[in-house]
Amino acid sequence: MKATYKYLVLPVVAGVFALSCEKLETTNVDPNNPVEVPSHMLMSGAQKHMMDDVYDNWFSARQCLTYSQYWAQRNYTEEDRYQIRESVNNGYFNSFYRNLYYMDRIIELNTDPKKAAISVNYGNNKNQIAAAKIMKVWMLSIITDTWGNVPYSEAGKLIQDVYHPKYDDQKDIYAAMIRELTEASQMIDVKEKAFIGGDIIYKGDAAKWKKFANSLKCRLAVHLSKVDSNWKTYIAEALKDGVFESNADNAVFKYSTTGQDYCQFYDGFFVSQRNDFTIARPFMDILKGQPDTLNKKSHPWAGVVDPRLEVYTTSRNGKYIGIPFGIASGDMSSAYRNIAPSWYSNPPIHLSKDFAVPIMTYAELQFILSEYKGFSADEYKTGVRASVTYWTTLNGKPISTEDLDKYVDAVSKKVDAEAVALQKYIDLYMNGTEAWVEIRRTGYPDQLIRPGEVSLIGPKGNTIKFNPLSDTKGMIIPRVKYPTNESTLNGENFNAAVSKLEGGTNNYYSKMYWDVRTGPYDHPANK
């Protein structure tokens, strides 16, 4: 077996499908007795596999949700402090590339003439290709925004004898993703089904897939706002082609309460029986409208309690107090654990078996459009309303019109870059991958704790600070190191990629292409 087999791995997605690695050229000959797995079943399994990989108690909980300071660990705080387990890092990298392969298989099943003649029984061929392209871009964006320059143009080409794929520059990867989304949207026939079944996200609705393609294009475009003067052009193109129009268009993956198709956050707590996480104090204080007096930080809406507070967490003895963030495991005493919410005994909605994980929301799009229009108040307010309405309805306690109006008014006294970024951050809860991007891109929220800042005053009046275990140059972690397996399995290209990092070392502080901050509280202007 060649060393870089992972770039075209043929795994089994549990309980859903198996891929034959014996004869890749084999085609279906009978839709009622397929030799290959039908494309709609492949999409079903692939969607779940993607969601399970990204939104779990490892990549999300121990990394992205903690990097974004939504969550903190109650016992072992090493990941909160940027110490990453190499075995886990290697596993993410492999799994994410496997997910790209699934989408390539769906594209192949609808492109090859013989296979396409069978796949059309499960949905319009072009619509299936488009949906696969969109999911592939979404997955690739997470890969590149985690590690930076990564294999793309040569990845997944084992059949073409490409055993050691080169690392593409992130600038080129972004250009390719924008192009892929544009092509995907343009090929969709909204009058035809994308899939007759198996599509858990949109139930085969091609019109919604088209809106998702363009809305995702807006997300990627705003990522480039500090480095590419064409970012507004990309958004203008997406708007012309059609984007999310309401919460009904949100891209969400709703898990099931039956069998083992439950949410991985539920799995981490109640199947694995690990009470490892709770809400982090910086995020709790933001929701409570409480300034960080330890680090002399203000709050733009001091005293305003966010109506999403009771959705995002539960209380402890009627009080809402987050757990200290970024402190050493030895400093995480039972006193701090016992005052913070215990989600294991009193779980919030995101620990439900059938939690609907948000991939992208209408509210997020509105915040993007507000920034696109120079931080416009109308789109900002629409985003706040959409977010609060979505989350409170999801919790079964929809906010009243009167209370919603009061909250929107309270947080709209000054609509600027900070307000838009902070409200987007609040909306992105449980989508730690995107929140982490926004923190690095904008430098907001200021209310988050930077390395070296005070996390709490200890029981003896001692100052306990957020001291990372890996050097990030005083920043909230800019990237994750390349996995160690790459240095042996794809050594030449790995070394070439590392040579482009700051100092020519595989580190945690080299910035993404789109991250142009010069300090922990720098807020770069848009081009």
Short mmCIF file of C-alpha atoms in Angstrom, two decimals:
data_model
loop_
_atom_site.label_atom_id
_atom_site.label_comp_id
_atom_site.label_asym_id
_atom_site.label_seq_id
_atom_site.Cartn_x
_atom_site.Cartn_y
_atom_site.Cartn_z
CA MET A 1 0.00 0.00 0.00
CA LYS A 2 1.37 3.43 -0.93
CA ALA A 3 2.12 5.85 1.90
CA THR A 4 -0.42 8.49 0.88
CA TYR A 5 -3.30 6.06 0.49
CA LYS A 6 -5.25 8.27 2.92
CA TYR A 7 -5.80 10.79 0.14
CA LEU A 8 -7.95 8.22 -1.65
CA VAL A 9 -8.98 5.97 1.21
CA LEU A 10 -11.91 3.61 0.73
CA PRO A 11 -13.42 3.27 4.22
CA VAL A 12 -16.73 2.06 5.55
CA VAL A 13 -19.18 4.62 6.86
CA ALA A 14 -20.79 2.84 9.77
CA GLY A 15 -24.12 1.26 9.08
CA VAL A 16 -24.71 3.15 5.87
CA PHE A 17 -22.46 2.09 3.02
CA ALA A 18 -19.31 0.27 2.01
CA LEU A 19 -17.10 1.08 -0.94
CA SER A 20 -15.43 -1.62 -2.99
CA CYS A 21 -11.68 -1.20 -3.43
CA GLU A 22 -11.33 -4.13 -5.77
CA LYS A 23 -12.66 -2.78 -9.05
CA LEU A 24 -13.04 0.98 -9.10
CA GLU A 25 -14.18 0.81 -12.70
CA THR A 26 -17.21 -1.37 -11.97
CA THR A 27 -20.55 0.26 -12.87
CA ASN A 28 -24.13 -0.43 -11.92
CA VAL A 29 -26.09 -2.51 -14.35
CA ASP A 30 -29.44 -2.74 -12.59
CA PRO A 31 -30.93 0.06 -10.44
CA ASN A 32 -32.79 -2.55 -8.43
CA ASN A 33 -29.66 -4.64 -7.79
CA PRO A 34 -26.76 -2.20 -7.75
CA VAL A 35 -23.16 -3.37 -7.67
CA GLU A 36 -22.12 0.09 -6.44
CA VAL A 37 -23.80 2.00 -3.64
CA PRO A 38 -26.45 4.35 -5.07
CA SER A 39 -25.48 8.00 -5.04
CA HIS A 40 -28.28 9.10 -2.71
CA MET A 41 -27.24 6.54 -0.10
CA LEU A 42 -23.64 7.62 -0.52
CA MET A 43 -24.66 11.23 0.13
CA SER A 44 -26.59 10.23 3.25
CA GLY A 45 -23.66 8.37 4.75
CA ALA A 46 -21.16 11.01 3.68
CA GLN A 47 -23.13 13.87 5.22
CA LYS A 48 -23.34 12.06 8.53
CA HIS A 49 -19.69 11.10 8.44
CA MET A 50 -18.71 14.74 7.81
CA MET A 51 -20.86 16.02 10.63
CA ASP A 52 -19.66 13.33 13.04
CA ASP A 53 -16.05 14.20 12.23
CA VAL A 54 -16.37 17.98 12.58
CA TYR A 55 -19.02 18.39 15.28
CA ASP A 56 -17.86 16.09 18.00
CA ASN A 57 -16.23 16.20 21.42
CA TRP A 58 -12.76 16.20 19.88
CA PHE A 59 -12.35 18.46 16.87
CA SER A 60 -15.13 20.82 17.91
CA ALA A 61 -15.23 20.52 21.70
CA ARG A 62 -11.55 20.15 22.53
CA GLN A 63 -10.39 22.45 19.78
CA CYS A 64 -12.67 24.82 17.89
CA LEU A 65 -15.24 25.47 20.63
CA THR A 66 -12.45 26.01 23.16
CA TYR A 67 -10.33 28.08 20.77
CA SER A 68 -13.42 30.28 20.41
CA GLN A 69 -13.87 30.25 24.22
CA TYR A 70 -17.46 29.06 24.04
CA TRP A 71 -16.57 25.95 26.04
CA ALA A 72 -13.86 25.04 28.53
CA GLN A 73 -12.83 21.72 29.98
CA ARG A 74 -13.79 20.95 33.56
CA ASN A 75 -10.87 18.66 34.34
CA TYR A 76 -8.04 18.33 31.85
CA THR A 77 -7.44 21.73 30.30
CA GLU A 78 -4.47 20.99 28.06
CA GLU A 79 -6.32 21.46 24.75
CA ASP A 80 -7.80 24.75 26.01
CA ARG A 81 -4.17 25.83 26.42
CA TYR A 82 -3.17 24.70 22.91
CA GLN A 83 -1.56 21.36 23.61
CA ILE A 84 -2.82 19.13 20.81
CA ARG A 85 -2.69 15.34 20.86
CA GLU A 86 -0.77 14.25 17.79
CA SER A 87 -2.76 11.04 17.35
CA VAL A 88 -5.97 13.08 17.26
CA ASN A 89 -4.48 15.64 14.89
CA ASN A 90 -3.41 12.87 12.49
CA GLY A 91 -6.88 11.34 12.73
CA TYR A 92 -8.66 14.59 11.83
CA PHE A 93 -6.45 15.17 8.83
CA ASN A 94 -7.07 11.67 7.46
CA SER A 95 -10.82 11.70 8.14
CA PHE A 96 -11.37 15.08 6.55
CA TYR A 97 -9.61 14.04 3.37
CA ARG A 98 -11.66 10.85 3.31
CA ASN A 99 -14.75 13.05 3.32
CA LEU A 100 -13.52 14.87 0.21
CA TYR A 101 -13.22 11.49 -1.47
CA TYR A 102 -16.88 10.67 -0.76
CA MET A 103 -17.95 13.80 -2.62
CA ASP A 104 -15.67 12.96 -5.54
CA ARG A 105 -17.35 9.54 -5.74
CA ILE A 106 -20.79 11.14 -5.98
CA ILE A 107 -19.52 13.43 -8.71
CA GLU A 108 -18.08 10.46 -10.59
CA LEU A 109 -21.32 8.48 -10.28
CA ASN A 110 -23.13 11.37 -11.97
CA THR A 111 -20.44 12.23 -14.55
CA ASP A 112 -19.43 8.91 -16.07
CA PRO A 113 -22.10 8.24 -18.76
CA LYS A 114 -22.81 4.64 -17.75
CA LYS A 115 -22.95 5.41 -14.04
CA ALA A 116 -24.91 8.61 -14.57
CA ALA A 117 -27.63 6.63 -16.38
CA ILE A 118 -28.18 4.76 -13.12
CA SER A 119 -27.67 7.68 -10.73
CA VAL A 120 -30.35 9.74 -12.47
CA ASN A 121 -32.85 7.41 -10.82
CA TYR A 122 -31.87 9.00 -7.50
CA GLY A 123 -32.00 12.65 -8.56
CA ASN A 124 -31.02 15.02 -11.34
CA ASN A 125 -27.39 14.29 -12.29
CA LYS A 126 -26.23 17.90 -12.38
CA ASN A 127 -27.98 18.71 -9.13
CA GLN A 128 -26.26 15.79 -7.42
CA ILE A 129 -22.91 16.95 -8.75
CA ALA A 130 -23.61 20.47 -7.53
CA ALA A 131 -24.59 19.32 -4.03
CA ALA A 132 -21.43 17.21 -3.81
CA LYS A 133 -19.31 20.16 -4.94
CA ILE A 134 -20.87 22.38 -2.27
CA MET A 135 -20.25 19.86 0.50
CA LYS A 136 -16.72 19.34 -0.75
CA VAL A 137 -16.00 23.07 -0.60
CA TRP A 138 -17.46 23.29 2.91
CA MET A 139 -15.22 20.45 4.08
CA LEU A 140 -12.17 21.83 2.28
CA SER A 141 -12.68 25.25 3.86
CA ILE A 142 -12.44 23.66 7.30
CA ILE A 143 -9.30 21.78 6.31
CA THR A 144 -7.47 24.80 4.93
CA ASP A 145 -8.66 27.16 7.69
CA THR A 146 -7.27 24.72 10.27
CA TRP A 147 -3.85 23.93 8.79
CA GLY A 148 -3.31 26.57 6.07
CA ASN A 149 -1.61 25.39 2.86
CA VAL A 150 -2.74 21.80 2.29
CA PRO A 151 -2.97 19.24 -0.54
CA TYR A 152 -5.86 20.00 -2.86
CA SER A 153 -5.19 19.99 -6.62
CA GLU A 154 -3.37 16.64 -6.45
CA ALA A 155 -5.24 15.08 -3.55
CA GLY A 156 -7.47 12.10 -4.29
CA LYS A 157 -5.57 11.12 -7.44
CA LEU A 158 -4.12 7.80 -6.41
CA ILE A 159 -5.70 6.24 -9.50
CA GLN A 160 -3.64 8.67 -11.61
CA ASP A 161 -0.51 7.51 -9.74
CA VAL A 162 -0.22 10.69 -7.65
CA TYR A 163 1.09 9.20 -4.42
CA HIS A 164 2.59 12.31 -2.85
CA PRO A 165 0.29 15.31 -3.45
CA LYS A 166 1.74 18.79 -3.31
CA TYR A 167 0.51 21.40 -0.82
CA ASP A 168 -1.41 24.18 -2.55
CA ASP A 169 -1.14 27.76 -1.32
CA GLN A 170 -4.22 28.82 0.61
CA LYS A 171 -4.70 31.77 -1.73
CA ASP A 172 -5.09 29.35 -4.64
CA ILE A 173 -7.35 27.04 -2.63
CA TYR A 174 -9.70 29.93 -1.89
CA ALA A 175 -9.80 30.90 -5.56
CA ALA A 176 -10.70 27.30 -6.41
CA MET A 177 -13.42 27.14 -3.75
CA ILE A 178 -15.04 30.36 -4.96
CA ARG A 179 -14.94 28.99 -8.51
CA GLU A 180 -16.42 25.63 -7.46
CA LEU A 181 -19.35 27.27 -5.65
CA THR A 182 -20.05 29.52 -8.63
CA GLU A 183 -20.09 26.53 -10.98
CA ALA A 184 -22.22 24.49 -8.59
CA SER A 185 -24.86 27.18 -8.29
CA GLN A 186 -25.03 27.74 -12.03
CA MET A 187 -25.52 24.06 -12.85
CA ILE A 188 -28.47 23.56 -10.47
CA ASP A 189 -31.91 23.11 -12.00
CA VAL A 190 -34.25 24.25 -9.23
CA LYS A 191 -37.19 22.52 -10.95
CA GLU A 192 -35.61 19.12 -10.45
CA LYS A 193 -34.83 17.20 -7.26
CA ALA A 194 -31.24 16.99 -6.12
CA PHE A 195 -31.90 13.65 -4.43
CA ILE A 196 -35.01 11.53 -4.04
CA GLY A 197 -33.80 10.54 -0.60
CA GLY A 198 -30.69 10.41 1.53
CA ASP A 199 -30.12 14.16 1.68
CA ILE A 200 -30.42 14.88 5.40
CA ILE A 201 -29.59 18.59 5.10
CA TYR A 202 -32.09 19.75 2.47
CA LYS A 203 -34.23 16.69 1.70
CA GLY A 204 -33.29 16.95 -1.98
CA ASP A 205 -34.52 20.53 -2.40
CA ALA A 206 -32.35 21.87 -5.24
CA ALA A 207 -33.46 25.47 -4.72
CA LYS A 208 -32.13 25.40 -1.17
CA TRP A 209 -28.86 23.85 -2.31
CA LYS A 210 -28.48 26.75 -4.74
CA LYS A 211 -29.04 29.28 -1.95
CA PHE A 212 -26.53 27.45 0.23
CA ALA A 213 -23.90 27.53 -2.52
CA ASN A 214 -24.22 31.29 -2.85
CA SER A 215 -24.44 31.95 0.88
CA LEU A 216 -21.34 29.84 1.46
CA LYS A 217 -19.66 31.84 -1.29
CA CYS A 218 -20.45 34.97 0.73
CA ARG A 219 -18.84 33.40 3.80
CA LEU A 220 -15.65 32.58 1.93
CA ALA A 221 -15.66 36.01 0.30
CA VAL A 222 -15.78 37.82 3.64
CA HIS A 223 -12.92 35.63 4.86
CA LEU A 224 -10.89 37.34 2.12
CA SER A 225 -12.03 40.86 3.01
CA LYS A 226 -8.64 41.91 4.38
CA VAL A 227 -6.54 40.57 1.51
CA ASP A 228 -8.59 40.49 -1.71
CA SER A 229 -10.19 43.64 -3.09
CA ASN A 230 -12.52 41.45 -5.17
CA TRP A 231 -14.34 40.11 -2.10
CA LYS A 232 -17.31 42.40 -2.65
CA THR A 233 -17.54 41.29 -6.27
CA TYR A 234 -17.88 37.68 -5.13
CA ILE A 235 -20.70 38.64 -2.77
CA ALA A 236 -22.44 40.72 -5.43
CA GLU A 237 -22.36 37.68 -7.75
CA ALA A 238 -23.83 35.49 -5.03
CA LEU A 239 -26.60 37.94 -4.24
CA LYS A 240 -27.57 38.14 -7.90
CA ASP A 241 -27.78 34.35 -8.08
CA GLY A 242 -29.81 33.95 -4.88
CA VAL A 243 -28.91 33.47 -1.20
CA PHE A 244 -30.68 32.52 2.04
CA GLU A 245 -33.93 34.45 2.46
CA SER A 246 -35.01 33.36 5.95
CA ASN A 247 -34.32 30.86 8.72
CA ALA A 248 -36.17 28.31 6.61
CA ASP A 249 -33.11 28.19 4.36
CA ASN A 250 -30.60 27.49 7.14
CA ALA A 251 -28.17 24.69 6.38
CA VAL A 252 -28.54 22.37 9.37
CA PHE A 253 -27.98 18.69 9.98
CA LYS A 254 -30.63 17.29 12.29
CA TYR A 255 -29.64 14.08 14.00
CA SER A 256 -32.04 11.29 14.93
CA THR A 257 -33.26 9.87 18.23
CA THR A 258 -33.39 6.36 16.80
CA GLY A 259 -30.61 3.80 16.74
CA GLN A 260 -27.11 5.21 16.93
CA ASP A 261 -27.71 8.15 14.58
CA TYR A 262 -27.53 10.61 17.44
CA CYS A 263 -25.54 13.81 17.74
CA GLN A 264 -21.89 13.40 18.64
CA PHE A 265 -22.14 16.00 21.40
CA TYR A 266 -24.77 13.78 23.02
CA ASP A 267 -22.50 10.81 22.45
CA GLY A 268 -19.58 12.49 24.19
CA PHE A 269 -21.57 13.17 27.34
CA PHE A 270 -24.10 10.39 27.70
CA VAL A 271 -22.78 7.42 25.72
CA SER A 272 -19.13 7.91 26.63
CA GLN A 273 -20.31 9.20 30.03
CA ARG A 274 -17.82 12.06 30.13
CA ASN A 275 -18.77 15.27 31.92
CA ASP A 276 -15.80 17.08 30.38
CA PHE A 277 -17.16 20.46 29.27
CA THR A 278 -19.22 23.43 30.31
CA ILE A 279 -19.65 27.03 29.20
CA ALA A 280 -16.52 29.19 29.43
CA ARG A 281 -16.55 32.29 31.59
CA PRO A 282 -15.63 34.77 28.81
CA PHE A 283 -18.63 33.70 26.72
CA MET A 284 -20.92 33.56 29.74
CA ASP A 285 -19.95 37.11 30.66
CA ILE A 286 -20.63 38.29 27.10
CA LEU A 287 -24.13 36.81 27.27
CA LYS A 288 -24.71 38.36 30.69
CA GLY A 289 -23.58 41.80 29.53
CA GLN A 290 -20.84 41.69 32.17
CA PRO A 291 -17.50 43.48 31.54
CA ASP A 292 -14.20 41.77 32.27
CA THR A 293 -12.92 43.88 35.17
CA LEU A 294 -9.87 41.64 35.72
CA ASN A 295 -8.44 42.72 32.38
CA LYS A 296 -10.11 46.12 32.31
CA LYS A 297 -12.26 45.36 29.28
CA SER A 298 -15.54 47.06 28.46
CA HIS A 299 -18.73 45.47 27.11
CA PRO A 300 -20.61 47.30 24.33
CA TRP A 301 -23.95 46.30 25.87
CA ALA A 302 -23.10 46.29 29.57
CA GLY A 303 -26.04 45.18 31.68
CA VAL A 304 -27.98 43.71 28.74
CA VAL A 305 -28.71 40.01 29.24
CA ASP A 306 -28.82 38.09 25.97
CA PRO A 307 -32.08 36.15 25.43
CA ARG A 308 -30.04 33.24 24.04
CA LEU A 309 -28.36 32.71 27.42
CA GLU A 310 -30.96 30.21 28.60
CA VAL A 311 -30.70 28.36 25.28
CA TYR A 312 -26.93 28.08 25.14
CA THR A 313 -26.53 26.83 28.68
CA THR A 314 -28.35 25.83 31.82
CA SER A 315 -27.85 27.37 35.24
CA ARG A 316 -26.32 25.96 38.42
CA ASN A 317 -28.45 26.57 41.51
CA GLY A 318 -30.22 29.33 39.62
CA LYS A 319 -26.97 31.15 38.79
CA TYR A 320 -25.12 31.60 35.52
CA ILE A 321 -21.39 31.50 36.16
CA GLY A 322 -18.97 30.17 33.55
CA ILE A 323 -15.91 28.11 34.32
CA PRO A 324 -12.51 29.85 34.25
CA PHE A 325 -10.82 29.60 30.88
CA GLY A 326 -7.23 28.68 30.10
CA ILE A 327 -6.03 27.75 33.56
CA ALA A 328 -3.85 24.74 34.34
CA SER A 329 -5.49 21.42 35.18
CA GLY A 330 -4.00 21.64 38.66
CA ASP A 331 -5.72 24.98 39.23
CA MET A 332 -9.12 23.71 38.07
CA SER A 333 -10.50 22.94 41.52
CA SER A 334 -13.86 21.43 42.44
CA ALA A 335 -14.92 24.86 43.64
CA TYR A 336 -14.83 26.18 40.08
CA ARG A 337 -16.42 23.04 38.64
CA ASN A 338 -19.22 23.09 41.20
CA ILE A 339 -20.24 26.68 40.56
CA ALA A 340 -20.35 26.35 36.76
CA PRO A 341 -23.24 24.60 34.97
CA SER A 342 -23.15 20.81 35.04
CA TRP A 343 -24.39 19.89 31.60
CA TYR A 344 -24.23 16.21 32.44
CA SER A 345 -26.96 16.52 35.07
CA ASN A 346 -28.80 19.45 33.46
CA PRO A 347 -28.16 19.33 29.70
CA PRO A 348 -28.89 22.25 27.35
CA ILE A 349 -30.43 21.72 23.93
CA HIS A 350 -27.16 21.10 22.09
CA LEU A 351 -26.71 17.89 24.06
CA SER A 352 -29.98 16.45 22.77
CA LYS A 353 -29.82 13.25 20.74
CA ASP A 354 -31.43 14.93 17.75
CA PHE A 355 -29.77 18.33 17.97
CA ALA A 356 -29.85 20.20 14.64
CA VAL A 357 -26.23 21.25 14.12
CA PRO A 358 -26.03 24.59 12.27
CA ILE A 359 -23.68 24.56 9.29
CA MET A 360 -24.64 28.06 8.15
CA THR A 361 -27.54 30.32 9.11
CA TYR A 362 -29.53 33.16 7.59
CA ALA A 363 -28.41 35.29 10.55
CA GLU A 364 -24.75 34.73 9.71
CA LEU A 365 -25.43 35.75 6.13
CA GLN A 366 -27.08 38.97 7.29
CA PHE A 367 -24.04 39.87 9.39
CA ILE A 368 -21.86 39.23 6.33
CA LEU A 369 -24.09 41.51 4.26
CA SER A 370 -23.98 44.20 6.94
CA GLU A 371 -20.18 44.17 6.70
CA TYR A 372 -20.40 44.09 2.90
CA LYS A 373 -22.50 47.27 3.03
CA GLY A 374 -20.13 49.09 5.37
CA PHE A 375 -21.67 47.73 8.59
CA SER A 376 -25.21 48.65 7.73
CA ALA A 377 -27.80 48.78 10.51
CA ASP A 378 -30.65 47.15 8.57
CA GLU A 379 -28.86 43.88 7.81
CA TYR A 380 -27.34 43.87 11.29
CA LYS A 381 -30.73 44.15 12.97
CA THR A 382 -32.19 41.52 10.65
CA GLY A 383 -29.34 39.21 11.64
CA VAL A 384 -29.91 39.75 15.35
CA ARG A 385 -33.63 39.11 14.99
CA ALA A 386 -33.08 36.00 12.91
CA SER A 387 -30.54 34.57 15.34
CA VAL A 388 -32.55 35.20 18.51
CA THR A 389 -35.72 33.90 16.85
CA TYR A 390 -33.99 30.78 15.56
CA TRP A 391 -32.32 29.82 18.82
CA THR A 392 -35.20 30.59 21.17
CA THR A 393 -37.66 28.76 18.92
CA LEU A 394 -35.28 25.81 18.75
CA ASN A 395 -35.34 25.70 22.53
CA GLY A 396 -39.13 25.60 22.56
CA LYS A 397 -39.40 29.02 24.21
CA PRO A 398 -39.78 31.54 21.38
CA ILE A 399 -39.13 35.11 22.42
CA SER A 400 -42.04 37.53 22.39
CA THR A 401 -42.11 40.33 19.84
CA GLU A 402 -41.91 42.92 22.61
CA ASP A 403 -38.85 41.34 24.23
CA LEU A 404 -37.15 40.86 20.88
CA ASP A 405 -37.71 44.52 20.00
CA LYS A 406 -36.22 45.60 23.32
CA TYR A 407 -33.13 43.47 22.85
CA VAL A 408 -32.53 44.56 19.25
CA ASP A 409 -32.87 48.20 20.29
CA ALA A 410 -30.46 47.71 23.21
CA VAL A 411 -27.70 46.23 21.02
CA SER A 412 -28.18 48.61 18.10
CA LYS A 413 -27.24 51.95 19.67
CA LYS A 414 -24.01 51.82 17.70
CA VAL A 415 -23.64 49.53 14.71
CA ASP A 416 -20.00 49.16 13.79
CA ALA A 417 -17.37 46.49 13.13
CA GLU A 418 -17.34 45.39 16.78
CA ALA A 419 -21.11 45.13 17.08
CA VAL A 420 -21.42 43.08 13.90
CA ALA A 421 -18.52 40.80 14.83
CA LEU A 422 -19.79 40.27 18.38
CA GLN A 423 -23.34 39.45 17.32
CA LYS A 424 -22.04 37.11 14.65
CA TYR A 425 -19.87 35.45 17.29
CA ILE A 426 -22.90 34.94 19.54
CA ASP A 427 -24.92 33.49 16.66
CA LEU A 428 -22.12 31.10 15.67
CA TYR A 429 -22.35 29.22 18.96
CA MET A 430 -21.85 25.48 18.34
CA ASN A 431 -20.20 26.34 15.02
CA GLY A 432 -16.75 26.70 16.52
CA THR A 433 -14.95 26.20 13.22
CA GLU A 434 -16.41 29.38 11.74
CA ALA A 435 -16.24 31.35 15.00
CA TRP A 436 -12.52 30.59 15.22
CA VAL A 437 -12.07 31.92 11.66
CA GLU A 438 -13.86 35.15 12.54
CA ILE A 439 -11.79 35.70 15.69
CA ARG A 440 -8.61 35.43 13.63
CA ARG A 441 -9.95 37.51 10.75
CA THR A 442 -11.42 40.43 12.73
CA GLY A 443 -9.62 40.34 16.09
CA TYR A 444 -13.03 40.41 17.81
CA PRO A 445 -14.47 39.80 20.35
CA ASP A 446 -12.17 41.91 22.49
CA GLN A 447 -13.89 40.34 25.50
CA LEU A 448 -12.13 37.01 24.95
CA ILE A 449 -9.00 36.28 26.99
CA ARG A 450 -5.67 36.47 25.21
CA PRO A 451 -2.62 34.47 26.30
CA GLY A 452 -0.99 36.06 29.32
CA GLU A 453 -4.17 37.77 30.53
CA VAL A 454 -5.87 37.14 33.87
CA SER A 455 -8.35 34.29 33.97
CA LEU A 456 -9.27 34.63 37.67
CA ILE A 457 -8.13 35.58 41.12
CA GLY A 458 -7.34 32.42 43.05
CA PRO A 459 -8.54 31.44 46.53
CA LYS A 460 -5.50 33.06 48.16
CA GLY A 461 -5.79 36.27 46.20
CA ASN A 462 -3.24 35.02 43.68
CA THR A 463 -3.52 35.95 40.01
CA ILE A 464 -4.05 32.99 37.67
CA LYS A 465 -3.39 33.71 34.02
CA PHE A 466 -4.11 32.05 30.69
CA ASN A 467 -0.73 30.50 29.94
CA PRO A 468 -0.70 28.41 26.72
CA LEU A 469 1.33 25.24 26.47
CA SER A 470 2.34 26.08 22.88
CA ASP A 471 3.73 29.37 21.60
CA THR A 472 1.13 31.43 19.71
CA LYS A 473 2.92 34.80 19.96
CA GLY A 474 0.29 36.17 22.34
CA MET A 475 -2.57 35.40 19.92
CA ILE A 476 -5.62 33.23 20.23
CA ILE A 477 -4.23 30.24 18.33
CA PRO A 478 -3.74 31.17 14.62
CA ARG A 479 -3.44 27.61 13.25
CA VAL A 480 -2.94 23.96 14.09
CA LYS A 481 0.42 22.33 13.33
CA TYR A 482 0.61 19.92 10.42
CA PRO A 483 0.15 16.36 11.67
CA THR A 484 3.35 14.42 12.28
CA ASN A 485 2.35 11.59 9.92
CA GLU A 486 2.74 13.99 7.01
CA SER A 487 6.45 14.37 7.68
CA THR A 488 6.99 10.66 6.98
CA LEU A 489 4.21 9.82 4.53
CA ASN A 490 4.55 12.90 2.32
CA GLY A 491 7.88 14.23 3.48
CA GLU A 492 9.11 16.23 0.50
CA ASN A 493 5.86 18.17 0.11
CA PHE A 494 5.49 18.51 3.87
CA ASN A 495 8.94 20.08 4.12
CA ALA A 496 8.15 22.45 1.26
CA ALA A 497 4.97 23.55 3.05
CA VAL A 498 6.75 24.01 6.39
CA SER A 499 9.41 26.15 4.70
CA LYS A 500 6.68 28.69 3.88
CA LEU A 501 5.61 29.03 7.53
CA GLU A 502 6.96 31.76 9.78
CA GLY A 503 10.49 30.86 10.78
CA GLY A 504 10.36 27.78 8.54
CA THR A 505 9.05 25.64 11.42
CA ASN A 506 5.86 23.66 11.89
CA ASN A 507 4.29 25.93 14.49
CA TYR A 508 1.03 27.20 15.96
CA TYR A 509 1.59 30.90 15.33
CA SER A 510 1.92 31.21 11.53
CA LYS A 511 -1.17 32.99 10.26
CA MET A 512 -3.63 32.07 7.57
CA TYR A 513 -3.42 33.85 4.21
CA TRP A 514 -6.47 35.93 5.15
CA ASP A 515 -5.26 36.75 8.69
CA VAL A 516 -3.32 40.02 8.58
CA ARG A 517 -3.47 40.98 12.26
CA THR A 518 -0.27 42.39 13.75
CA GLY A 519 -1.24 41.96 17.41
CA PRO A 520 -3.79 40.28 19.72
CA TYR A 521 -6.17 43.28 19.55
CA ASP A 522 -5.56 44.40 16.00
CA HIS A 523 -8.72 44.89 13.92
CA PRO A 524 -7.58 45.18 10.29
CA ALA A 525 -9.67 47.20 7.86
CA ASN A 526 -11.37 45.64 4.85
CA LYS A 527 -10.04 46.16 1.36
#
